[in-house]
Amino acid sequence: MNKQFQDNPLIFLARMMWRYSAGVRRRLLLYVSMSAVASVIWAMEPLIVGFMLNEIQTSGFDSRNAWYVFALLGAFLAIDFIGWAFHGPARVMEMRNAFYIRTNYRKHLLAGTLGLPIEWHTDHHSGDTIDKIEKGASALFEFSENSFQVIQAIMILAVSVTTLLIYDAYAAAIVLTLSVP
């Protein structure tokens, strides 16, 4: 694995999230998939608005195309509802999993700390150790609780670049070059 890729904090936190999700990894994969689907669905909103504006600009708004414009408005609303049908349950699963990850992480570190010899404990302040464990657990919890934001950003980039590829491959290459380090 590439050293730069391996040292990336997002990759490290995602690997830790996977590691401490042992036993509930299917739920992790399910909510990641549901978040990705919701992001793709919501990324279609500009397309619907584009169709609607194109129809109004080319044909105006009269009784002949009113049904089509209203159908596009309905599709716009449906996209929101369908997106939330995936995103809402995914967020609940994501939060439950974040609690599970934090608990497993704390158990792992506390078991390791309690297993150290007594000499180590006399040389290290217990409050400092507890504080470090809590900081690590809190950071992993916050990342796990809000991982949908990372998923959403990746999916929006993927949908945007794919859309640009359809219309202008040169512009897609520029965006991709500027977006990915």
PDB file of C-alpha atoms in Angstrom:
ATOM      1  CA  MET A   1       0.000   0.000   0.000  1.00  0.00           C
ATOM      2  CA  ASN A   2       1.245   3.505  -0.860  1.00  0.00           C
ATOM      3  CA  LYS A   3       2.864   5.268   2.156  1.00  0.00           C
ATOM      4  CA  GLN A   4       1.084   8.586   1.456  1.00  0.00           C
ATOM      5  CA  PHE A   5      -2.239   6.759   1.160  1.00  0.00           C
ATOM      6  CA  GLN A   6      -1.581   4.738   4.309  1.00  0.00           C
ATOM      7  CA  ASP A   7      -0.702   7.868   6.347  1.00  0.00           C
ATOM      8  CA  ASN A   8      -3.900   9.658   5.340  1.00  0.00           C
ATOM      9  CA  PRO A   9      -5.956  10.396   8.503  1.00  0.00           C
ATOM     10  CA  LEU A  10      -9.239   9.511   6.772  1.00  0.00           C
ATOM     11  CA  ILE A  11      -7.883   6.126   5.739  1.00  0.00           C
ATOM     12  CA  PHE A  12      -6.494   5.522   9.232  1.00  0.00           C
ATOM     13  CA  LEU A  13      -9.795   6.406  10.916  1.00  0.00           C
ATOM     14  CA  ALA A  14     -11.780   4.307   8.436  1.00  0.00           C
ATOM     15  CA  ARG A  15      -9.499   1.338   9.146  1.00  0.00           C
ATOM     16  CA  MET A  16      -9.943   1.846  12.902  1.00  0.00           C
ATOM     17  CA  MET A  17     -13.683   2.093  12.392  1.00  0.00           C
ATOM     18  CA  TRP A  18     -13.641  -1.221  10.519  1.00  0.00           C
ATOM     19  CA  ARG A  19     -11.420  -2.845  13.151  1.00  0.00           C
ATOM     20  CA  TYR A  20     -13.593  -1.884  16.117  1.00  0.00           C
ATOM     21  CA  SER A  21     -16.824  -2.711  14.294  1.00  0.00           C
ATOM     22  CA  ALA A  22     -16.023  -6.397  14.653  1.00  0.00           C
ATOM     23  CA  GLY A  23     -19.278  -8.295  15.040  1.00  0.00           C
ATOM     24  CA  VAL A  24     -21.426  -5.641  13.346  1.00  0.00           C
ATOM     25  CA  ARG A  25     -19.561  -5.108  10.093  1.00  0.00           C
ATOM     26  CA  ARG A  26     -22.603  -6.051   8.035  1.00  0.00           C
ATOM     27  CA  ARG A  27     -24.445  -3.136   9.623  1.00  0.00           C
ATOM     28  CA  LEU A  28     -21.451  -0.898   8.828  1.00  0.00           C
ATOM     29  CA  LEU A  29     -21.519  -1.952   5.168  1.00  0.00           C
ATOM     30  CA  LEU A  30     -25.292  -1.520   5.056  1.00  0.00           C
ATOM     31  CA  TYR A  31     -25.306   2.038   6.361  1.00  0.00           C
ATOM     32  CA  VAL A  32     -22.333   3.036   4.207  1.00  0.00           C
ATOM     33  CA  SER A  33     -24.207   1.688   1.165  1.00  0.00           C
ATOM     34  CA  MET A  34     -27.418   3.436   2.193  1.00  0.00           C
ATOM     35  CA  SER A  35     -25.552   6.732   2.676  1.00  0.00           C
ATOM     36  CA  ALA A  36     -23.948   6.354  -0.749  1.00  0.00           C
ATOM     37  CA  VAL A  37     -27.327   5.671  -2.394  1.00  0.00           C
ATOM     38  CA  ALA A  38     -28.881   8.704  -0.649  1.00  0.00           C
ATOM     39  CA  SER A  39     -26.010  10.894  -1.863  1.00  0.00           C
ATOM     40  CA  VAL A  40     -26.407   9.714  -5.457  1.00  0.00           C
ATOM     41  CA  ILE A  41     -30.163  10.294  -5.290  1.00  0.00           C
ATOM     42  CA  TRP A  42     -29.708  13.823  -3.924  1.00  0.00           C
ATOM     43  CA  ALA A  43     -27.086  14.521  -6.573  1.00  0.00           C
ATOM     44  CA  MET A  44     -29.866  14.185  -9.176  1.00  0.00           C
ATOM     45  CA  GLU A  45     -31.606  17.359  -7.967  1.00  0.00           C
ATOM     46  CA  PRO A  46     -29.655  19.682 -10.301  1.00  0.00           C
ATOM     47  CA  LEU A  47     -30.515  17.398 -13.216  1.00  0.00           C
ATOM     48  CA  ILE A  48     -34.245  17.699 -12.476  1.00  0.00           C
ATOM     49  CA  VAL A  49     -33.955  21.482 -12.082  1.00  0.00           C
ATOM     50  CA  GLY A  50     -32.043  21.596 -15.374  1.00  0.00           C
ATOM     51  CA  PHE A  51     -34.776  19.661 -17.197  1.00  0.00           C
ATOM     52  CA  MET A  52     -37.415  21.927 -15.706  1.00  0.00           C
ATOM     53  CA  LEU A  53     -35.622  25.166 -16.630  1.00  0.00           C
ATOM     54  CA  ASN A  54     -34.830  23.831 -20.100  1.00  0.00           C
ATOM     55  CA  GLU A  55     -38.491  23.020 -20.692  1.00  0.00           C
ATOM     56  CA  ILE A  56     -39.620  26.456 -19.528  1.00  0.00           C
ATOM     57  CA  GLN A  57     -36.949  28.244 -21.591  1.00  0.00           C
ATOM     58  CA  THR A  58     -37.575  26.312 -24.792  1.00  0.00           C
ATOM     59  CA  SER A  59     -41.369  25.932 -24.681  1.00  0.00           C
ATOM     60  CA  GLY A  60     -42.541  28.459 -22.142  1.00  0.00           C
ATOM     61  CA  PHE A  61     -45.087  27.495 -19.520  1.00  0.00           C
ATOM     62  CA  ASP A  62     -48.586  26.833 -20.810  1.00  0.00           C
ATOM     63  CA  SER A  63     -51.275  24.173 -20.663  1.00  0.00           C
ATOM     64  CA  ARG A  64     -49.417  21.929 -23.144  1.00  0.00           C
ATOM     65  CA  ASN A  65     -46.369  21.364 -20.929  1.00  0.00           C
ATOM     66  CA  ALA A  66     -47.731  22.197 -17.474  1.00  0.00           C
ATOM     67  CA  TRP A  67     -48.131  18.499 -16.660  1.00  0.00           C
ATOM     68  CA  TYR A  68     -44.452  17.897 -17.537  1.00  0.00           C
ATOM     69  CA  VAL A  69     -43.204  20.822 -15.430  1.00  0.00           C
ATOM     70  CA  PHE A  70     -45.380  19.718 -12.501  1.00  0.00           C
ATOM     71  CA  ALA A  71     -44.139  16.141 -12.931  1.00  0.00           C
ATOM     72  CA  LEU A  72     -40.581  17.454 -12.694  1.00  0.00           C
ATOM     73  CA  LEU A  73     -41.522  19.405  -9.566  1.00  0.00           C
ATOM     74  CA  GLY A  74     -42.987  16.184  -8.168  1.00  0.00           C
ATOM     75  CA  ALA A  75     -39.794  14.336  -9.062  1.00  0.00           C
ATOM     76  CA  PHE A  76     -37.806  17.029  -7.272  1.00  0.00           C
ATOM     77  CA  LEU A  77     -39.858  16.463  -4.108  1.00  0.00           C
ATOM     78  CA  ALA A  78     -39.736  12.683  -4.540  1.00  0.00           C
ATOM     79  CA  ILE A  79     -35.946  12.825  -4.695  1.00  0.00           C
ATOM     80  CA  ASP A  80     -35.891  14.471  -1.269  1.00  0.00           C
ATOM     81  CA  PHE A  81     -38.210  11.877   0.253  1.00  0.00           C
ATOM     82  CA  ILE A  82     -36.446   8.915  -1.344  1.00  0.00           C
ATOM     83  CA  GLY A  83     -33.066  10.298  -0.294  1.00  0.00           C
ATOM     84  CA  TRP A  84     -34.255  10.627   3.302  1.00  0.00           C
ATOM     85  CA  ALA A  85     -35.720   7.112   3.180  1.00  0.00           C
ATOM     86  CA  PHE A  86     -32.132   5.898   2.777  1.00  0.00           C
ATOM     87  CA  HIS A  87     -30.285   8.577   4.747  1.00  0.00           C
ATOM     88  CA  GLY A  88     -32.472   8.609   7.883  1.00  0.00           C
ATOM     89  CA  PRO A  89     -32.155   4.907   8.775  1.00  0.00           C
ATOM     90  CA  ALA A  90     -28.485   4.975   7.745  1.00  0.00           C
ATOM     91  CA  ARG A  91     -27.825   7.791  10.227  1.00  0.00           C
ATOM     92  CA  VAL A  92     -29.491   5.848  13.042  1.00  0.00           C
ATOM     93  CA  MET A  93     -27.365   2.780  12.239  1.00  0.00           C
ATOM     94  CA  GLU A  94     -24.283   4.983  11.948  1.00  0.00           C
ATOM     95  CA  MET A  95     -24.829   6.500  15.406  1.00  0.00           C
ATOM     96  CA  ARG A  96     -25.458   3.096  16.993  1.00  0.00           C
ATOM     97  CA  ASN A  97     -22.296   1.801  15.371  1.00  0.00           C
ATOM     98  CA  ALA A  98     -20.318   4.814  16.620  1.00  0.00           C
ATOM     99  CA  PHE A  99     -21.315   3.959  20.201  1.00  0.00           C
ATOM    100  CA  TYR A 100     -20.327   0.351  19.593  1.00  0.00           C
ATOM    101  CA  ILE A 101     -16.951   1.390  18.147  1.00  0.00           C
ATOM    102  CA  ARG A 102     -16.208   3.732  21.054  1.00  0.00           C
ATOM    103  CA  THR A 103     -17.038   1.002  23.558  1.00  0.00           C
ATOM    104  CA  ASN A 104     -14.848  -1.581  21.796  1.00  0.00           C
ATOM    105  CA  TYR A 105     -11.988   0.893  21.473  1.00  0.00           C
ATOM    106  CA  ARG A 106     -12.118   1.790  25.179  1.00  0.00           C
ATOM    107  CA  LYS A 107     -12.294  -1.884  26.183  1.00  0.00           C
ATOM    108  CA  HIS A 108      -9.284  -2.667  24.009  1.00  0.00           C
ATOM    109  CA  LEU A 109      -7.154   0.159  25.381  1.00  0.00           C
ATOM    110  CA  LEU A 110      -8.192  -0.347  29.000  1.00  0.00           C
ATOM    111  CA  ALA A 111      -7.484  -4.075  28.781  1.00  0.00           C
ATOM    112  CA  GLY A 112      -4.045  -3.287  27.370  1.00  0.00           C
ATOM    113  CA  THR A 113      -3.371  -0.671  30.033  1.00  0.00           C
ATOM    114  CA  LEU A 114      -4.530  -2.897  32.897  1.00  0.00           C
ATOM    115  CA  GLY A 115      -2.360  -5.710  31.557  1.00  0.00           C
ATOM    116  CA  LEU A 116       0.833  -3.652  31.914  1.00  0.00           C
ATOM    117  CA  PRO A 117       3.151  -4.417  34.836  1.00  0.00           C
ATOM    118  CA  ILE A 118       2.802  -2.455  38.090  1.00  0.00           C
ATOM    119  CA  GLU A 119       6.148  -0.696  37.458  1.00  0.00           C
ATOM    120  CA  TRP A 120       4.665   0.931  34.375  1.00  0.00           C
ATOM    121  CA  HIS A 121       1.710   2.200  36.397  1.00  0.00           C
ATOM    122  CA  THR A 122       3.980   3.742  39.061  1.00  0.00           C
ATOM    123  CA  ASP A 123       5.921   5.613  36.360  1.00  0.00           C
ATOM    124  CA  HIS A 124       2.831   6.936  34.516  1.00  0.00           C
ATOM    125  CA  HIS A 125       0.049   9.085  35.920  1.00  0.00           C
ATOM    126  CA  SER A 126      -3.318   7.312  35.651  1.00  0.00           C
ATOM    127  CA  GLY A 127      -5.212  10.548  34.935  1.00  0.00           C
ATOM    128  CA  ASP A 128      -2.985  11.249  31.947  1.00  0.00           C
ATOM    129  CA  THR A 129      -3.509   7.717  30.618  1.00  0.00           C
ATOM    130  CA  ILE A 130      -7.283   7.929  31.061  1.00  0.00           C
ATOM    131  CA  ASP A 131      -7.310  11.326  29.333  1.00  0.00           C
ATOM    132  CA  LYS A 132      -5.396   9.961  26.333  1.00  0.00           C
ATOM    133  CA  ILE A 133      -7.720   6.966  26.054  1.00  0.00           C
ATOM    134  CA  GLU A 134     -10.761   9.257  26.237  1.00  0.00           C
ATOM    135  CA  LYS A 135      -9.373  11.639  23.598  1.00  0.00           C
ATOM    136  CA  GLY A 136      -8.726   8.762  21.213  1.00  0.00           C
ATOM    137  CA  ALA A 137     -12.142   7.221  21.878  1.00  0.00           C
ATOM    138  CA  SER A 138     -13.878  10.584  21.375  1.00  0.00           C
ATOM    139  CA  ALA A 139     -12.059  11.253  18.106  1.00  0.00           C
ATOM    140  CA  LEU A 140     -12.931   7.819  16.737  1.00  0.00           C
ATOM    141  CA  PHE A 141     -16.538   8.238  17.916  1.00  0.00           C
ATOM    142  CA  GLU A 142     -16.913  11.636  16.212  1.00  0.00           C
ATOM    143  CA  PHE A 143     -15.480  10.319  12.958  1.00  0.00           C
ATOM    144  CA  SER A 144     -17.690   7.225  13.093  1.00  0.00           C
ATOM    145  CA  GLU A 145     -20.766   9.259  13.971  1.00  0.00           C
ATOM    146  CA  ASN A 146     -20.262  11.635  11.046  1.00  0.00           C
ATOM    147  CA  SER A 147     -18.760   9.323   8.444  1.00  0.00           C
ATOM    148  CA  PHE A 148     -21.746  10.048   6.206  1.00  0.00           C
ATOM    149  CA  GLN A 149     -20.126  13.421   5.446  1.00  0.00           C
ATOM    150  CA  VAL A 150     -17.061  11.718   3.988  1.00  0.00           C
ATOM    151  CA  ILE A 151     -19.263   9.297   2.030  1.00  0.00           C
ATOM    152  CA  GLN A 152     -21.384  12.179   0.761  1.00  0.00           C
ATOM    153  CA  ALA A 153     -18.342  14.177  -0.369  1.00  0.00           C
ATOM    154  CA  ILE A 154     -16.880  11.183  -2.210  1.00  0.00           C
ATOM    155  CA  MET A 155     -20.180  10.335  -3.884  1.00  0.00           C
ATOM    156  CA  ILE A 156     -20.878  13.930  -4.937  1.00  0.00           C
ATOM    157  CA  LEU A 157     -17.390  14.136  -6.442  1.00  0.00           C
ATOM    158  CA  ALA A 158     -17.923  10.827  -8.251  1.00  0.00           C
ATOM    159  CA  VAL A 159     -21.345  11.840  -9.603  1.00  0.00           C
ATOM    160  CA  SER A 160     -20.066  15.280 -10.633  1.00  0.00           C
ATOM    161  CA  VAL A 161     -17.034  13.896 -12.431  1.00  0.00           C
ATOM    162  CA  THR A 162     -19.177  11.237 -14.139  1.00  0.00           C
ATOM    163  CA  THR A 163     -21.624  13.903 -15.280  1.00  0.00           C
ATOM    164  CA  LEU A 164     -18.763  16.052 -16.559  1.00  0.00           C
ATOM    165  CA  LEU A 165     -17.326  13.038 -18.392  1.00  0.00           C
ATOM    166  CA  ILE A 166     -20.606  12.687 -20.260  1.00  0.00           C
ATOM    167  CA  TYR A 167     -20.552  16.342 -21.356  1.00  0.00           C
ATOM    168  CA  ASP A 168     -16.867  17.273 -21.441  1.00  0.00           C
ATOM    169  CA  ALA A 169     -14.068  14.805 -20.655  1.00  0.00           C
ATOM    170  CA  TYR A 170     -11.452  17.571 -20.638  1.00  0.00           C
ATOM    171  CA  ALA A 171     -13.302  19.500 -17.904  1.00  0.00           C
ATOM    172  CA  ALA A 172     -13.736  16.260 -15.919  1.00  0.00           C
ATOM    173  CA  ALA A 173     -10.000  15.598 -16.074  1.00  0.00           C
ATOM    174  CA  ILE A 174      -9.263  19.105 -14.799  1.00  0.00           C
ATOM    175  CA  VAL A 175     -11.745  18.771 -11.919  1.00  0.00           C
ATOM    176  CA  LEU A 176     -10.418  15.352 -10.983  1.00  0.00           C
ATOM    177  CA  THR A 177      -6.825  16.581 -11.096  1.00  0.00           C
ATOM    178  CA  LEU A 178      -7.645  19.536  -8.841  1.00  0.00           C
ATOM    179  CA  SER A 179      -9.851  17.537  -6.442  1.00  0.00           C
ATOM    180  CA  VAL A 180      -7.706  14.524  -5.628  1.00  0.00           C
ATOM    181  CA  PRO A 181      -4.343  15.113  -3.942  1.00  0.00           C
TER     182      PRO A 181
END
